[in-house]
Short mmCIF file of C-alpha atoms in Angstrom, two decimals:
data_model
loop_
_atom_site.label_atom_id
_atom_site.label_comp_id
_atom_site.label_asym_id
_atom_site.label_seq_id
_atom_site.Cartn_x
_atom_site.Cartn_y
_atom_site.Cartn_z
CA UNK A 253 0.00 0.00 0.00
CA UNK A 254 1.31 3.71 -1.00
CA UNK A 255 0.59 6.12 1.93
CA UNK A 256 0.13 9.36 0.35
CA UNK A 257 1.83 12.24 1.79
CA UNK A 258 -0.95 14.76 2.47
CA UNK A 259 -3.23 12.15 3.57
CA UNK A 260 -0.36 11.24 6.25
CA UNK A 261 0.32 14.56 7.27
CA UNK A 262 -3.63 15.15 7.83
CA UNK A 263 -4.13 11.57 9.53
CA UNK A 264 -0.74 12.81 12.27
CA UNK A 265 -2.82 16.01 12.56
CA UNK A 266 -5.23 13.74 14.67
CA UNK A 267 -2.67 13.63 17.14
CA UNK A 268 -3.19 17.03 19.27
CA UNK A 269 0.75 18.27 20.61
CA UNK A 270 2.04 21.25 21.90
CA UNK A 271 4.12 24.03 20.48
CA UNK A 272 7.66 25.10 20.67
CA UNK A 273 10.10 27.33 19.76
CA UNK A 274 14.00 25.49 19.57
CA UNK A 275 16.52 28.06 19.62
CA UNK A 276 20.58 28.03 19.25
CA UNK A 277 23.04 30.41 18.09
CA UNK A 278 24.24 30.08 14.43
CA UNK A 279 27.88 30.37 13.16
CA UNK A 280 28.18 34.00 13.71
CA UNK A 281 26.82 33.71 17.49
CA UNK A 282 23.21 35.03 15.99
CA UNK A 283 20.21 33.69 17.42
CA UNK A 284 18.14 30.91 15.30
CA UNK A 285 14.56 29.65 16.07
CA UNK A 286 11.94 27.27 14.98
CA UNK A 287 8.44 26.65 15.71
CA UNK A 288 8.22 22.84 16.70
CA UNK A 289 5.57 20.49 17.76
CA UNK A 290 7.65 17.78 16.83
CA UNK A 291 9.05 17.59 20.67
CA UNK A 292 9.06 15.12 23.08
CA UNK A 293 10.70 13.60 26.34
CA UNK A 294 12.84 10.50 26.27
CA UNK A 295 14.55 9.48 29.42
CA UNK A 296 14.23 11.07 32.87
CA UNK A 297 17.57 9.43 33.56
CA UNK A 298 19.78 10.85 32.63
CA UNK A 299 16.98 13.86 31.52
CA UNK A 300 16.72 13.59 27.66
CA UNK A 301 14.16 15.56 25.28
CA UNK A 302 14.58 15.32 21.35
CA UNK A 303 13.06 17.35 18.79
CA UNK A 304 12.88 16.46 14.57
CA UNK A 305 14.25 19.68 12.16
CA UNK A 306 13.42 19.54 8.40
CA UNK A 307 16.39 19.43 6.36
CA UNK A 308 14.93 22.29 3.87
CA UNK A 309 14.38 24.79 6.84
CA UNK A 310 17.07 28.00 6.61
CA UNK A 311 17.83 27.41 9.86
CA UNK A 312 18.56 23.91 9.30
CA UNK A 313 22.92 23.94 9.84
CA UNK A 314 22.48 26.09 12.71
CA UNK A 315 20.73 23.41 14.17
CA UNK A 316 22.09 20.66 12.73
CA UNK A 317 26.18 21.65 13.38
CA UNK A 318 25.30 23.09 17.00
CA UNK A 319 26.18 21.34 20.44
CA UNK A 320 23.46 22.89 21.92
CA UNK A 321 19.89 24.42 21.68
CA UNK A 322 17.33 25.26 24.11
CA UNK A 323 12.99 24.19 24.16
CA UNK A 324 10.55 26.87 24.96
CA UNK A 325 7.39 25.70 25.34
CA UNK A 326 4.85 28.15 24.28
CA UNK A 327 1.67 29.22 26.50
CA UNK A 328 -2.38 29.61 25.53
CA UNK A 329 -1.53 33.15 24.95
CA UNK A 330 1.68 32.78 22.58
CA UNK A 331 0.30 32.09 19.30
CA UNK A 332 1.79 35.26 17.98
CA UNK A 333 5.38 33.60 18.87
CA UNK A 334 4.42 30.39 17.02
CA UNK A 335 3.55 31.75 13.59
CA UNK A 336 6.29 34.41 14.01
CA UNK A 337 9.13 31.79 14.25
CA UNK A 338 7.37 29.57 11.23
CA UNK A 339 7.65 31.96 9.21
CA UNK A 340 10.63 31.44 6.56
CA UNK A 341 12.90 34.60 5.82
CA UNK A 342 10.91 36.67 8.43
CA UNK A 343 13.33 38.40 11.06
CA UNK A 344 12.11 36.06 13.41
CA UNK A 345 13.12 37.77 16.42
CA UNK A 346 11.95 41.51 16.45
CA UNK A 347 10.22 42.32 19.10
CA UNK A 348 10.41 38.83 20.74
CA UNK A 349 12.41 39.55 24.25
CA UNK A 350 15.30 36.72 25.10
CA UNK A 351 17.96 36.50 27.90
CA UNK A 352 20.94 33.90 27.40
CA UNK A 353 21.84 31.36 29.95
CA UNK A 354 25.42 29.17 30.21
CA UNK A 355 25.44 28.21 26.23
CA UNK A 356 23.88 31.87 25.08
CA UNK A 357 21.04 29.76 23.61
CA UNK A 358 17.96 32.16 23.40
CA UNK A 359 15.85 31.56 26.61
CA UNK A 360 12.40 33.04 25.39
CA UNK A 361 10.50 35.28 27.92
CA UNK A 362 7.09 34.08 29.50
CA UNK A 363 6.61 30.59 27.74
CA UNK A 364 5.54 27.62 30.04
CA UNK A 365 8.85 26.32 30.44
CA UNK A 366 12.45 26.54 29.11
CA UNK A 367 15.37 23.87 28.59
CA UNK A 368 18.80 24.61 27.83
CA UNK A 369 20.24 21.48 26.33
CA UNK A 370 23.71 19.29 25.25
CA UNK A 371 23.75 17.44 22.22
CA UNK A 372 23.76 14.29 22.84
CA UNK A 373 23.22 12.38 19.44
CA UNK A 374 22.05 13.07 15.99
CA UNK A 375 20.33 10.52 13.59
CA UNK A 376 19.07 10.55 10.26
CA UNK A 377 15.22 10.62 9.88
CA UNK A 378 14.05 10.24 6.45
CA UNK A 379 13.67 14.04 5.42
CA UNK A 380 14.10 14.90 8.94
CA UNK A 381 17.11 14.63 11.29
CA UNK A 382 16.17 13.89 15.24
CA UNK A 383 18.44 15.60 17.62
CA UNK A 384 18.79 14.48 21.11
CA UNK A 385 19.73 16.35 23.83
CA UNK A 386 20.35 15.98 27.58
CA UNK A 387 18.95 18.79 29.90
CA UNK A 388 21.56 21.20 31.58
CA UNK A 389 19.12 24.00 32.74
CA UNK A 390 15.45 24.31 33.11
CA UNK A 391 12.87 26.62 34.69
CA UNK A 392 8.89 26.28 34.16
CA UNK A 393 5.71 28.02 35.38
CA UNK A 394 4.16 24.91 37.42
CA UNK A 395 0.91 26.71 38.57
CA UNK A 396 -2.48 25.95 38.45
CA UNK A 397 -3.27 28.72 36.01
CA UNK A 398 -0.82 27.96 33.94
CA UNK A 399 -1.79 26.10 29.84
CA UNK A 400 -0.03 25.20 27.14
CA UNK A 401 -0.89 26.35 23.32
CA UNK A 402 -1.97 23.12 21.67
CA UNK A 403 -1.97 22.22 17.73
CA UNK A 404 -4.99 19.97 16.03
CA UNK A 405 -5.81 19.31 12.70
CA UNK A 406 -3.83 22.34 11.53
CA UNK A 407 -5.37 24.95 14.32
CA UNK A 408 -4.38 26.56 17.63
CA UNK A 409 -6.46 25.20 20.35
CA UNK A 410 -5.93 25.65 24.32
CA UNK A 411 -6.86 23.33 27.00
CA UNK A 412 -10.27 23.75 28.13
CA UNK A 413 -11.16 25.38 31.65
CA UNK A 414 -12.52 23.29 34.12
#
């Protein structure tokens, strides 16, 4: 059976994630970013997250050739963040406030919660490449108050109120 690749891309869009921004520092030391929902933990020992990059994607080397990168996980009310950083060509980060932790990494302001990660392997993916990486530094908003922004079936969603 072929699998057609729309029709797999809308059948995965059952599958409701949440969004991120990846960030790292390209050759020149200038910050890079991506909008992500391809994220996910792997091992809380040692702590391991990975995340799958698109080889076409500008930002792709930056990724790709860096030993480190940090997750922000967006919030309800970041949506503007999301499309800003999926944009291609777009100067992704005006306006968007960052401070840099121990690898200068871009640590976005007010998202859920941020990890500053090692590399810790790469592999090859079909037309994406998964990169692993072991936590170093983390902080996160763990109150009750406190949602993700969620993607399904190609829309922005939130967790409902209870």
């Amino acid at each position: 059976m072929t699998i057609d690749a729309r029709e797999f891309r809308n059948a995965l869009g059952c599958f409701a994630t949440g969004i991120t921004v990846i960030t790292a520092l390209d050759e020149n030391n200038a910050p890079v970013g991506l909008t992500a929902n391809s994220f996910t933990s792997l091992s809380l020992e040692p702590p391991l997250v990975l995340f799958c990059v698109d080889r076409t994607i500008k930002s792709f080397e930056a990724l790709h050739s860096n030993r480190h990168f940090a997750v922000n996980i967006l919030r309800e009310d970041q949506e503007r963040l999301s499309r800003q950083f999926a944009k291609t060509g777009a100067d992704k980060w005006n306006g968007v406030p960052f401070e840099s932790w121990e690898t200068g990494c871009p640590i976005i302001g007010g998202c859920i919660a941020n990890l500053e990660c090692d590399v810790e392997s790469v592999f090859e993916g079909g037309d994406h490449v998964i990169i692993i990486g072991k936590v170093r530094r983390m902080k996160f908003d763990g109150g009750a108050e406190c949602r993700p922004l969620l993607y399904f079936k190609g829309k922005y969603g939130a967790v409902a109120r209870s």
